């Protein structure tokens, strides 16, 4: 029973890592710019497809291909911010909301035309299996968890230890005051979108290697990402990390110990239960 | 001089008349409608079926078309994508019948979409030939103008249950798309025979069509320590089950019902992860178990489409030849009723790829159902190897299917 419990938690940790990366991208955009970026899931899928393309066509191995795709994702993020969101930054929120929905449809459509409707699985050389006291971990899952850990570390460093990070925090806390202090809000906005999109692309690449990419998967990821955002606390980076892992592990435990047919329902019940007692989310500010 | 001129006029007139007759014969076109999953999760079955129909039509056209009396019908195939979705399939077939004037419908790889079409096709003056869709109810209703080349899932399930029990397996855990009717029917038939032989099913875990992470269910199953695993579902999720089972260190024998090709499995799992997996399914496209037609089919398909055919694709290829011979016997393609009567009476066409088991001398039984032999296949060093025949009784099953009719 104990081994099964640990195994289920480990299973959930891998998928929870992907949710965390998606939610991190969403939370930096929402927390700093106040935009519900629904197209984030589709951006993640584009990243998965790009990584697949780089591995298959350029012959790159998985991580270099993912890094290249993250770079492309960062450029895509810049374009999205400059062409889609910046023009409506001072307009009513509904404008950004409609633009987000339009972007989702557009990116999904481009993915479909460019990569087709069939599922894509990114091949990796990580096929080893480690067995520790009956608990088995696949090498690929371990790579997913470690990669997420590294990316979280990079984001934490960027936000807390760099001048750009200081500007981002200043805009998040009080935008008018940050402007008065000479912070370039346009630059912050561009950096936030490129970082967010690069994180999304990383999540898409990991999903493509761990599971598969296909049309419609992006929407599911965006839904899970927003669920994590609410569970962890809107705009909270530590909340996104904890929320992602809680959702992934809840799903796994629900499927393993209650019923696989209701794993999504049970995971969302956990979310509702948490919000009943902490409406601001696990680590959100009151 | 006059005689010479008259002679020339006669020759020119005769040539003209001959050209007219030929043009008339060549101009007679018969549209074949295909409704199948060309995109989405069902496309692994649907696209090869649509290709197979096109290939058969091209072969028939290259040999002069379908010849009836003085006429020769050249075939034109219109393929619509139903995405294995019931609403899309209904719209697709309505368009084929109402807009394109199609009288002969082929394809149909997936049960949900096919059942939706079957619910209204009995009221239409068309012939419908179903391929890979395995849901029992499709031919259990006695729809007079519907025929199916693939046997129902439970016809195979009972043979599979006997086979697994005979291999000495006493306990088994099931993981599959158990919210899909034909997998449930396969499992019911499997369980009946397996339990009769003293076996026990320890768990029945389900996954959705789009699920790709089955490690929670597999971890639960692993804790029960079954002697074997039975995996039921579409190729892609099942390939993930096989891959993730090895990643969880599960070494018990794995049996399945998927009908996927080597290429389809290898997109998800490595050959090492697939090694030893059994597929208990209709014999389908197994060259070593079939006649020379199968070898020709594989070579032609691979040459035409640049990839080998999926195991279930000949169900659609055979439909085209069933139709060809029925139209030839009926003497015309204009009246679908006559053609339907000929399909019902006819034997297995000589061009058929699959190994059919006729009931009472006809390819299709009273339910419009054809039966193929079932086989046990094992993944050995990168490919499916035909290991044994799974004994099946089509006459008894036909009676059972007839008894279900309301």
XYZ file of C-alpha atoms in Angstrom:
692
model
C 0.000 0.000 0.000
C 2.806 2.425 0.931
C 4.727 1.605 -2.249
C 1.570 2.156 -4.309
C 0.953 5.498 -2.589
C 4.498 6.710 -3.264
C 4.307 5.425 -6.827
C 1.040 7.266 -7.467
C 2.498 10.465 -6.016
C 5.545 10.148 -8.258
C 3.277 9.567 -11.278
C 1.377 12.709 -10.342
C 4.557 14.687 -9.813
C 5.586 14.301 -13.452
C 2.276 15.462 -14.883
C 2.003 18.066 -12.107
C 5.352 19.488 -13.271
C 3.869 20.160 -16.683
C 0.826 21.842 -15.089
C 3.220 23.951 -13.020
C 5.104 25.187 -16.077
C 1.860 26.094 -17.834
C 0.533 27.854 -14.729
C 3.818 29.726 -14.197
C 3.529 31.243 -17.657
C -0.083 32.195 -17.040
C 0.533 33.573 -13.570
C 3.356 35.948 -14.582
C 1.178 37.404 -17.344
C -1.901 37.663 -15.127
C -0.110 38.831 -11.988
C 1.904 41.517 -13.754
C -0.277 42.612 -16.652
C -3.744 41.447 -15.531
C -4.396 39.568 -18.805
C -6.115 36.145 -18.877
C -3.964 34.765 -21.702
C -6.178 31.907 -22.951
C -3.954 31.328 -25.973
C -1.161 30.097 -23.690
C -2.157 26.428 -24.143
C -2.031 26.801 -27.922
C 1.384 28.503 -27.681
C 2.535 25.505 -25.614
C 1.313 23.130 -28.329
C 3.151 25.137 -30.995
C 6.272 24.649 -28.898
C 5.715 20.917 -28.785
C 5.293 20.786 -32.558
C 8.403 22.937 -33.078
C 10.471 20.689 -30.818
C 9.219 17.688 -32.797
C 10.189 19.432 -36.027
C 13.673 20.276 -34.767
C 14.299 16.711 -33.604
C 12.955 15.094 -36.780
C 14.175 17.505 -39.456
C 17.336 19.018 -37.964
C 18.326 15.859 -36.143
C 18.766 17.710 -32.850
C 18.507 15.778 -29.620
C 15.615 16.589 -27.292
C 16.993 19.324 -25.024
C 18.761 21.412 -27.724
C 15.572 21.168 -29.800
C 13.519 22.275 -26.798
C 15.887 25.204 -26.146
C 15.606 26.311 -29.769
C 11.826 26.029 -29.589
C 11.842 28.095 -26.361
C 13.766 30.804 -28.206
C 11.189 30.737 -30.994
C 8.485 30.806 -28.305
C 10.032 33.884 -26.711
C 9.956 35.671 -30.089
C 6.332 34.575 -30.584
C 5.555 35.975 -27.114
C 7.109 39.315 -28.086
C 4.998 39.449 -31.231
C 1.817 38.522 -29.359
C 2.430 41.250 -26.809
C 3.374 43.919 -29.354
C 0.744 43.173 -32.004
C -2.180 41.763 -30.051
C -2.235 42.915 -26.426
C -0.331 46.223 -26.268
C -2.813 48.110 -28.500
C -5.639 47.270 -26.058
C -3.656 47.655 -22.812
C -5.598 50.715 -21.707
C -8.923 49.599 -23.201
C -11.668 47.790 -21.193
C -10.715 44.231 -20.070
C -13.263 42.668 -22.389
C -11.116 43.729 -25.382
C -8.096 41.756 -24.170
C -10.430 38.864 -23.370
C -11.790 38.756 -26.929
C -8.275 39.085 -28.359
C -7.144 36.154 -26.207
C -9.971 33.979 -27.572
C -9.202 35.044 -31.149
C -5.504 34.277 -30.668
C -6.374 30.809 -29.351
C -8.377 30.007 -32.469
C -5.726 31.495 -34.737
C -2.792 29.601 -33.226
C -4.785 26.344 -33.109
C -5.637 26.821 -36.790
C -2.010 27.511 -37.723
C -0.912 24.409 -35.776
C -3.496 22.330 -37.636
C -2.447 23.610 -41.071
C 1.283 23.348 -40.361
C 1.415 20.043 -38.501
C -1.803 18.204 -39.416
C -4.424 16.537 -37.281
C -2.523 13.421 -36.252
C -0.932 13.045 -32.858
C 2.795 13.635 -32.565
C 5.110 11.957 -30.075
C 8.610 13.403 -29.610
C 11.172 10.614 -29.453
C 13.824 10.878 -26.732
C 16.723 8.632 -25.768
C 15.536 8.585 -22.106
C 14.166 5.060 -21.863
C 15.809 3.861 -18.669
C 13.892 2.752 -15.583
C 15.036 3.123 -11.965
C 13.684 0.873 -9.245
C 14.084 1.969 -5.642
C 12.456 -0.382 -3.149
C 9.613 -1.267 -5.515
C 8.975 2.326 -6.546
C 9.749 2.630 -10.238
C 10.640 5.850 -11.996
C 11.074 6.137 -15.735
C 14.095 8.179 -16.761
C 11.954 10.406 -18.972
C 9.636 11.287 -16.081
C 12.651 12.113 -13.958
C 13.952 14.397 -16.733
C 10.566 16.154 -16.837
C 10.612 16.768 -13.080
C 14.255 17.940 -13.125
C 13.715 20.229 -16.121
C 10.755 21.830 -14.372
C 12.898 22.304 -11.255
C 15.647 23.999 -13.286
C 13.195 26.297 -15.082
C 11.547 27.267 -11.781
C 15.005 28.094 -10.425
C 15.800 30.272 -13.459
C 12.485 32.141 -13.136
C 12.985 32.635 -9.394
C 16.473 34.020 -10.040
C 15.234 36.288 -12.838
C 12.428 37.726 -10.703
C 14.287 38.097 -7.399
C 17.934 38.732 -8.320
C 18.055 40.773 -11.528
C 17.317 44.386 -12.404
C 14.698 43.248 -14.928
C 13.111 41.166 -12.170
C 13.010 44.200 -9.914
C 11.214 46.161 -12.662
C 8.747 43.298 -13.122
C 8.000 43.208 -9.396
C 7.610 46.979 -9.317
C 5.057 46.918 -12.154
C 3.220 44.047 -10.454
C 2.991 45.909 -7.148
C 2.050 49.369 -8.400
C 2.190 50.197 -12.067
C 1.679 54.001 -11.862
C 4.359 54.273 -9.183
C 6.734 52.130 -11.236
C 6.214 54.410 -14.238
C 6.956 57.457 -12.049
C 10.164 55.765 -10.896
C 11.272 55.479 -14.529
C 10.484 51.794 -15.150
C 9.886 51.124 -18.829
C 6.495 49.378 -18.709
C 6.563 48.464 -22.399
C 9.861 46.669 -21.920
C 8.587 44.844 -18.820
C 5.464 43.780 -20.675
C 7.534 42.423 -23.573
C 9.910 40.536 -21.268
C 7.011 39.014 -19.317
C 5.328 37.756 -22.477
C 8.505 36.282 -23.910
C 9.338 34.518 -20.613
C 5.755 33.256 -20.312
C 5.703 31.909 -23.863
C 9.115 30.259 -23.479
C 7.823 28.482 -20.352
C 4.697 27.402 -22.227
C 6.821 26.046 -25.061
C 8.904 24.066 -22.563
C 5.682 22.581 -21.152
C 4.502 21.678 -24.675
C 7.820 19.995 -25.471
C 7.687 17.966 -22.240
C 4.074 16.923 -22.935
C 5.111 15.894 -26.446
C 7.879 13.685 -25.086
C 5.996 12.297 -22.089
C 2.607 11.863 -23.741
C 1.613 13.296 -27.136
C 0.623 16.469 -28.917
C -2.525 16.659 -30.965
C -5.146 19.263 -31.816
C -7.234 20.043 -28.737
C -4.509 19.190 -26.218
C -3.655 22.900 -25.846
C -7.174 23.763 -24.712
C -7.014 21.070 -22.052
C -3.673 22.394 -20.828
C -4.983 25.967 -20.662
C -7.969 24.800 -18.592
C -5.663 22.933 -16.213
C -3.321 25.947 -16.099
C -6.127 28.297 -15.087
C -7.349 25.778 -12.513
C -3.852 25.762 -11.009
C -3.787 29.562 -11.143
C -6.957 29.730 -9.052
C -5.888 26.902 -6.758
C -2.460 28.394 -6.074
C -3.624 32.005 -5.907
C -3.929 34.473 -8.796
C -0.570 35.973 -9.707
C 1.387 33.983 -7.121
C 4.498 32.237 -8.457
C 4.908 29.937 -5.424
C 1.152 29.299 -5.680
C 1.500 28.155 -9.292
C 4.268 25.719 -8.288
C 2.358 24.252 -5.338
C -0.988 24.316 -7.184
C 0.405 22.475 -10.220
C 1.890 19.728 -8.130
C -1.252 19.416 -5.966
C -3.460 19.102 -9.059
C -1.184 16.512 -10.700
C -0.900 14.401 -7.557
C -4.656 14.697 -6.817
C -5.456 13.407 -10.304
C -3.092 10.499 -9.920
C -4.331 9.538 -6.442
C -7.950 9.886 -7.548
C -7.391 7.622 -10.562
C -5.416 5.122 -8.514
C -7.479 4.898 -5.345
C -10.989 5.971 -6.325
C -11.791 5.678 -10.041
C -9.945 6.419 -13.245
C -13.261 7.371 -14.859
C -13.613 10.413 -12.582
C -10.009 11.554 -12.171
C -10.645 15.044 -13.583
C -13.842 15.451 -11.561
C -12.113 14.439 -8.353
C -9.151 16.741 -8.990
C -11.505 19.674 -9.511
C -13.468 18.706 -6.387
C -10.201 19.062 -4.460
C -9.838 22.525 -5.970
C -13.366 23.536 -4.937
C -12.746 22.161 -1.443
C -9.538 24.233 -1.071
C -11.264 27.369 -2.320
C -14.093 26.911 0.209
C -11.580 27.409 3.008
C -9.088 29.665 1.198
C -10.943 31.659 -1.452
C -7.715 33.481 -2.323
C -6.047 30.147 -3.227
C -3.367 28.163 -1.426
C -0.716 30.913 -1.499
C -2.684 33.926 -2.723
C -2.781 37.209 -0.850
C -5.883 38.053 1.177
C -16.080 7.213 -107.836
C -19.497 7.478 -106.245
C -19.112 3.972 -104.847
C -15.741 4.994 -103.375
C -17.259 8.099 -101.792
C -20.138 6.097 -100.378
C -17.668 3.564 -99.037
C -15.708 6.295 -97.301
C -18.878 7.798 -95.829
C -19.850 4.355 -94.562
C -16.429 3.832 -92.981
C -16.447 7.289 -91.383
C -20.009 6.759 -90.115
C -19.122 3.367 -88.672
C -16.030 4.782 -86.971
C -18.110 7.650 -85.633
C -20.724 5.248 -84.342
C -18.051 3.135 -82.670
C -16.507 6.224 -81.065
C -19.987 7.218 -79.846
C -20.593 3.768 -78.345
C -17.178 3.832 -76.661
C -17.696 7.384 -75.483
C -21.102 6.390 -74.130
C -19.577 3.438 -72.247
C -16.694 5.509 -70.951
C -19.018 8.333 -69.945
C -21.046 6.125 -67.614
C -19.782 7.091 -64.232
C -20.664 5.516 -60.912
C -19.997 7.576 -57.824
C -18.912 5.654 -54.738
C -19.311 7.526 -51.469
C -16.859 6.943 -48.636
C -17.559 8.270 -45.160
C -14.693 7.641 -42.790
C -12.444 9.187 -40.138
C -9.757 10.883 -42.220
C -8.524 13.042 -39.318
C -8.555 12.736 -35.528
C -8.077 9.665 -33.324
C -10.053 7.355 -35.640
C -7.904 8.262 -38.655
C -5.488 5.412 -37.897
C -8.299 3.139 -39.138
C -10.282 5.460 -41.396
C -7.611 6.921 -43.643
C -6.183 3.522 -44.688
C -9.764 2.369 -45.396
C -10.433 5.365 -47.648
C -7.112 4.722 -49.408
C -8.041 1.056 -49.865
C -11.369 1.934 -51.517
C -9.607 4.379 -53.851
C -7.020 1.747 -54.727
C -9.683 -0.877 -55.517
C -11.609 1.644 -57.629
C -8.437 2.549 -59.562
C -7.741 -1.142 -60.200
C -11.290 -1.715 -61.454
C -11.113 1.391 -63.688
C -7.760 0.273 -65.078
C -9.391 -3.023 -66.066
C -12.183 -1.289 -67.939
C -14.569 -0.541 -65.069
C -17.579 -2.570 -63.933
C -19.020 -4.217 -67.018
C -22.753 -4.861 -67.152
C -24.442 -5.853 -70.420
C -23.112 -3.342 -72.928
C -22.185 -0.758 -70.325
C -19.014 -0.164 -68.407
C -19.128 1.935 -65.257
C -16.043 3.935 -64.420
C -15.823 4.591 -60.704
C -15.319 7.961 -59.040
C -14.768 7.931 -55.295
C -15.862 10.844 -53.113
C -14.359 10.554 -49.619
C -15.762 12.634 -46.767
C -14.142 13.036 -43.359
C -16.555 12.116 -40.568
C -13.878 12.416 -37.856
C -15.415 9.310 -36.196
C -18.061 11.698 -34.895
C -21.768 10.702 -35.096
C -22.979 14.186 -36.091
C -20.252 14.633 -38.698
C -20.978 11.146 -40.071
C -24.698 11.887 -40.382
C -23.958 15.148 -42.220
C -21.343 13.468 -44.404
C -23.689 10.677 -45.512
C -26.631 13.054 -46.020
C -24.435 15.176 -48.295
C -23.310 12.106 -50.242
C -26.890 10.915 -50.767
C -28.721 14.248 -51.217
C -26.117 16.386 -52.972
C -23.906 13.898 -54.812
C -26.621 11.335 -55.592
C -24.571 8.461 -54.201
C -26.245 5.044 -54.071
C -23.340 3.015 -52.716
C -21.651 3.910 -49.448
C -18.418 2.314 -48.279
C -15.850 2.877 -45.515
C -17.093 3.296 -41.921
C -14.266 2.464 -39.560
C -15.628 3.579 -36.208
C -18.638 2.344 -34.295
C -20.114 5.570 -32.873
C -20.264 7.341 -36.221
C -21.378 4.200 -38.078
C -24.206 3.529 -35.597
C -25.502 7.059 -36.169
C -25.678 6.429 -39.931
C -27.142 2.938 -39.434
C -30.040 4.479 -37.488
C -31.478 6.081 -40.657
C -29.908 4.241 -43.590
C -32.675 1.598 -43.660
C -35.066 4.266 -44.999
C -32.798 5.189 -47.908
C -32.584 3.507 -51.311
C -28.840 2.908 -51.024
C -26.478 0.064 -50.132
C -24.161 0.615 -47.182
C -21.089 -1.538 -46.596
C -19.439 -1.139 -43.206
C -15.747 -1.859 -42.647
C -13.817 -1.811 -39.395
C -16.612 -0.596 -37.065
C -17.041 -3.542 -34.675
C -20.064 -2.595 -32.508
C -22.406 -5.603 -32.446
C -25.621 -3.563 -32.710
C -24.755 -2.375 -36.239
C -25.743 -5.735 -37.737
C -27.986 -6.924 -34.906
C -30.913 -4.796 -36.108
C -31.515 -6.601 -39.399
C -31.189 -3.443 -41.536
C -31.874 -4.806 -45.048
C -29.449 -2.585 -46.990
C -26.518 -2.712 -44.556
C -23.641 -5.196 -44.713
C -20.436 -5.447 -42.734
C -17.155 -7.088 -43.706
C -15.616 -7.070 -40.211
C -16.919 -9.501 -37.570
C -18.366 -8.008 -34.358
C -16.023 -7.555 -31.411
C -17.607 -10.253 -29.217
C -17.167 -12.870 -31.982
C -13.441 -12.356 -31.423
C -13.657 -11.785 -27.644
C -14.942 -15.248 -26.811
C -12.209 -16.900 -28.910
C -9.650 -14.698 -27.132
C -10.956 -15.726 -23.693
C -10.523 -19.406 -24.553
C -7.009 -18.754 -25.887
C -5.778 -16.863 -22.799
C -7.250 -19.461 -20.421
C -5.575 -22.266 -22.411
C -2.237 -20.533 -21.934
C -2.604 -21.187 -18.218
C -3.477 -17.646 -17.114
C -5.621 -17.731 -13.959
C -5.853 -14.043 -13.040
C -5.945 -11.070 -15.367
C -6.438 -7.312 -15.030
C -8.200 -5.332 -17.742
C -7.417 -1.780 -18.828
C -9.248 -0.294 -21.752
C -11.718 2.120 -23.337
C -14.525 0.478 -21.412
C -16.981 3.267 -22.108
C -16.927 2.253 -25.790
C -19.580 -0.362 -26.608
C -17.617 -2.787 -28.743
C -14.719 -3.007 -26.287
C -17.236 -3.765 -23.541
C -18.776 -6.448 -25.771
C -15.355 -7.940 -26.468
C -14.675 -7.985 -22.727
C -18.054 -9.548 -21.856
C -17.449 -12.381 -24.311
C -13.830 -12.738 -23.144
C -14.874 -12.842 -19.479
C -17.593 -15.426 -20.104
C -15.130 -17.896 -21.630
C -12.237 -17.008 -19.313
C -14.295 -17.448 -16.130
C -15.849 -20.671 -17.529
C -12.298 -22.028 -17.784
C -11.574 -21.135 -14.139
C -9.984 -17.721 -14.621
C -10.671 -14.564 -12.641
C -10.654 -10.899 -13.639
C -9.043 -8.887 -10.833
C -9.703 -5.344 -12.053
C -11.362 -3.408 -14.853
C -9.735 -0.017 -15.324
C -10.836 2.450 -17.944
C -9.282 5.270 -19.943
C -10.722 7.873 -22.307
C -10.109 8.058 -26.033
C -7.825 11.075 -25.610
C -6.067 9.944 -22.419
C -2.351 9.381 -22.777
C -1.190 9.033 -19.166
C -2.349 5.665 -17.893
C 0.250 5.293 -15.125
C -2.296 5.777 -12.276
C -4.451 2.899 -13.552
C -1.392 0.728 -14.246
C 0.032 1.387 -10.788
C -3.274 0.295 -9.261
C -3.310 -2.842 -11.401
C 0.328 -3.621 -10.582
C -0.478 -3.679 -6.863
C -3.011 -6.490 -7.492
C -0.259 -8.638 -8.987
C -2.239 -10.237 -11.850
C -0.699 -12.968 -13.972
C -1.514 -11.026 -17.166
C -2.841 -7.753 -18.524
C -5.635 -7.344 -21.102
C -5.566 -4.037 -23.007
C -8.575 -2.972 -25.081
C -8.740 0.207 -27.141
C -7.587 2.281 -30.078
C -3.950 1.913 -31.137
C -2.614 5.187 -29.726
C -3.787 4.951 -26.093
C -2.985 1.227 -26.072
C 0.546 1.914 -27.293
C 0.923 4.251 -24.311
C -0.369 1.528 -21.988
C 2.223 -0.923 -23.292
C 4.993 1.689 -23.024
C 4.023 2.866 -19.541
C 3.574 -0.704 -18.274
C 7.237 -1.395 -19.059
C 8.214 1.955 -17.536
C 6.507 0.800 -14.337
C 8.466 -2.441 -14.424
C 5.425 -4.635 -15.207
C 6.751 -7.836 -16.734
C 3.588 -9.982 -16.920
C 2.278 -11.132 -20.348
C 0.232 -8.425 -22.081
C -2.729 -9.344 -24.285
C -4.634 -6.809 -26.349
C -7.304 -6.079 -28.929
C -6.184 -3.132 -31.042
C -5.498 -4.097 -34.686
C -2.682 -1.567 -35.023
C 0.181 -1.860 -37.493
C 3.856 -1.925 -36.523
C 4.333 1.661 -37.740
C 1.420 2.903 -35.637
C 2.771 1.325 -32.446
C 6.355 2.376 -33.084
C 5.352 6.055 -33.190
C 4.677 5.766 -29.444
C 6.559 2.804 -28.003
C 9.891 1.238 -28.815
C 10.130 -2.279 -30.188
C 11.717 -3.413 -26.888
C 8.716 -2.030 -24.983
C 6.379 -3.913 -27.328
C 8.298 -7.212 -27.270
C 6.068 -10.167 -26.374
C 2.736 -8.278 -26.578
C -0.168 -10.361 -27.952
C -2.925 -9.024 -30.169
C -6.022 -11.240 -30.212
C -8.076 -10.033 -33.145
C -9.591 -10.981 -36.469
C -6.856 -12.395 -38.718
C -7.161 -9.338 -40.941
C -4.114 -8.520 -43.035
C -1.690 -11.249 -42.109
C 0.186 -12.243 -45.210
C 1.370 -15.583 -43.854
C -2.193 -16.576 -42.896
C -3.844 -15.422 -46.134
C -3.744 -16.182 -49.859
C -1.676 -14.480 -52.592
C -4.137 -11.571 -52.805
C -2.825 -10.290 -49.474
C 0.734 -10.122 -50.742
C -0.344 -8.250 -53.867
C -2.494 -5.924 -51.777
C 0.386 -5.012 -49.448
C 2.754 -4.390 -52.376
C 0.239 -2.283 -54.342
C -0.847 -0.260 -51.305
C 2.717 0.428 -50.210
C 3.687 1.508 -53.727
C 0.651 3.766 -54.123
C 0.604 5.452 -50.713
C 4.245 5.234 -49.629
C 3.451 3.369 -46.399
C 2.284 -0.154 -45.625
C -1.458 -0.684 -45.113
C -3.007 -0.996 -41.654
C -4.213 -4.531 -40.760
C -7.894 -3.588 -40.951
C -7.800 -1.616 -44.223
C -8.700 -4.586 -46.494
C -12.197 -4.637 -44.968
C -12.835 -1.580 -47.156
C -10.902 -2.928 -50.148
C -13.029 -6.085 -50.106
C -16.225 -3.987 -49.937
C -15.403 -2.511 -53.344
C -15.073 -5.943 -54.947
C -18.233 -7.230 -53.234
C -20.031 -4.289 -54.822
C -18.396 -4.789 -58.232
C -19.528 -8.407 -58.528
C -23.008 -7.656 -57.185
C -23.497 -4.902 -59.801
C -22.251 -7.220 -62.541
C -24.686 -9.931 -61.453
C -27.547 -7.415 -61.126
C -26.865 -6.224 -64.683
C -27.004 -2.545 -63.726
C -26.024 -0.144 -60.973
C -29.192 1.915 -61.407
C -31.362 -0.045 -58.989
C -29.710 -0.473 -55.559
C -32.405 -2.968 -54.525
C -31.290 -5.463 -57.176
C -27.661 -4.928 -56.200
C -28.500 -5.431 -52.507
C -30.227 -8.729 -53.353
C -27.088 -9.837 -55.211
C -24.796 -8.831 -52.323
C -26.950 -10.934 -49.997
C -26.725 -14.014 -52.235
C -23.126 -13.678 -53.359
C -20.099 -15.620 -52.270
C -16.688 -14.280 -51.359
C -15.186 -12.362 -54.325
C -12.054 -13.922 -55.751
C -10.156 -10.632 -55.234
C -10.916 -10.559 -51.467
C -7.887 -10.102 -49.231
C -9.355 -11.200 -45.888
C -10.024 -14.845 -45.027
C -13.821 -14.992 -44.787
C -15.801 -17.846 -43.256
C -19.030 -18.049 -45.328
C -22.259 -19.038 -43.579
C -24.520 -21.246 -45.738
C -22.360 -20.619 -48.805
C -22.848 -16.831 -48.809
C -20.324 -14.238 -47.694
C -22.945 -12.365 -45.635
C -25.356 -14.102 -43.254
C -29.024 -13.217 -42.685
C -27.920 -10.273 -40.547
C -25.749 -8.796 -43.340
C -22.693 -9.858 -41.364
C -19.523 -11.432 -42.783
C -17.097 -13.387 -40.611
C -13.342 -13.677 -40.837
C -11.112 -16.059 -38.965
C -9.586 -14.839 -35.694
C -5.913 -15.065 -34.888
C -3.351 -14.682 -32.117
C -0.444 -12.420 -33.042
C 2.653 -11.688 -31.032
C 5.114 -8.794 -31.286
C 8.474 -10.420 -31.985
C 11.580 -8.384 -32.826
C 9.821 -5.368 -34.279
C 6.832 -6.940 -36.000
C 3.575 -8.776 -35.485
C 3.975 -12.501 -36.013
C 0.956 -14.730 -36.671
C 1.175 -17.491 -34.055
C -2.122 -19.366 -34.080
C -5.680 -19.453 -35.306
C -8.361 -18.745 -32.696
C -11.099 -21.322 -33.336
C -14.452 -19.615 -33.930
C -17.964 -20.776 -34.920
C -19.578 -18.273 -37.310
C -22.805 -20.281 -37.769
C -23.487 -20.351 -34.016
C -22.639 -16.670 -33.671
C -24.890 -15.824 -36.614
C -27.805 -17.519 -34.832
C -26.993 -15.603 -31.650
C -26.858 -12.301 -33.568
C -30.208 -13.098 -35.225
C -31.726 -13.774 -31.790
C -30.879 -10.228 -30.653
C -33.129 -8.663 -33.268
C -36.135 -6.908 -31.742
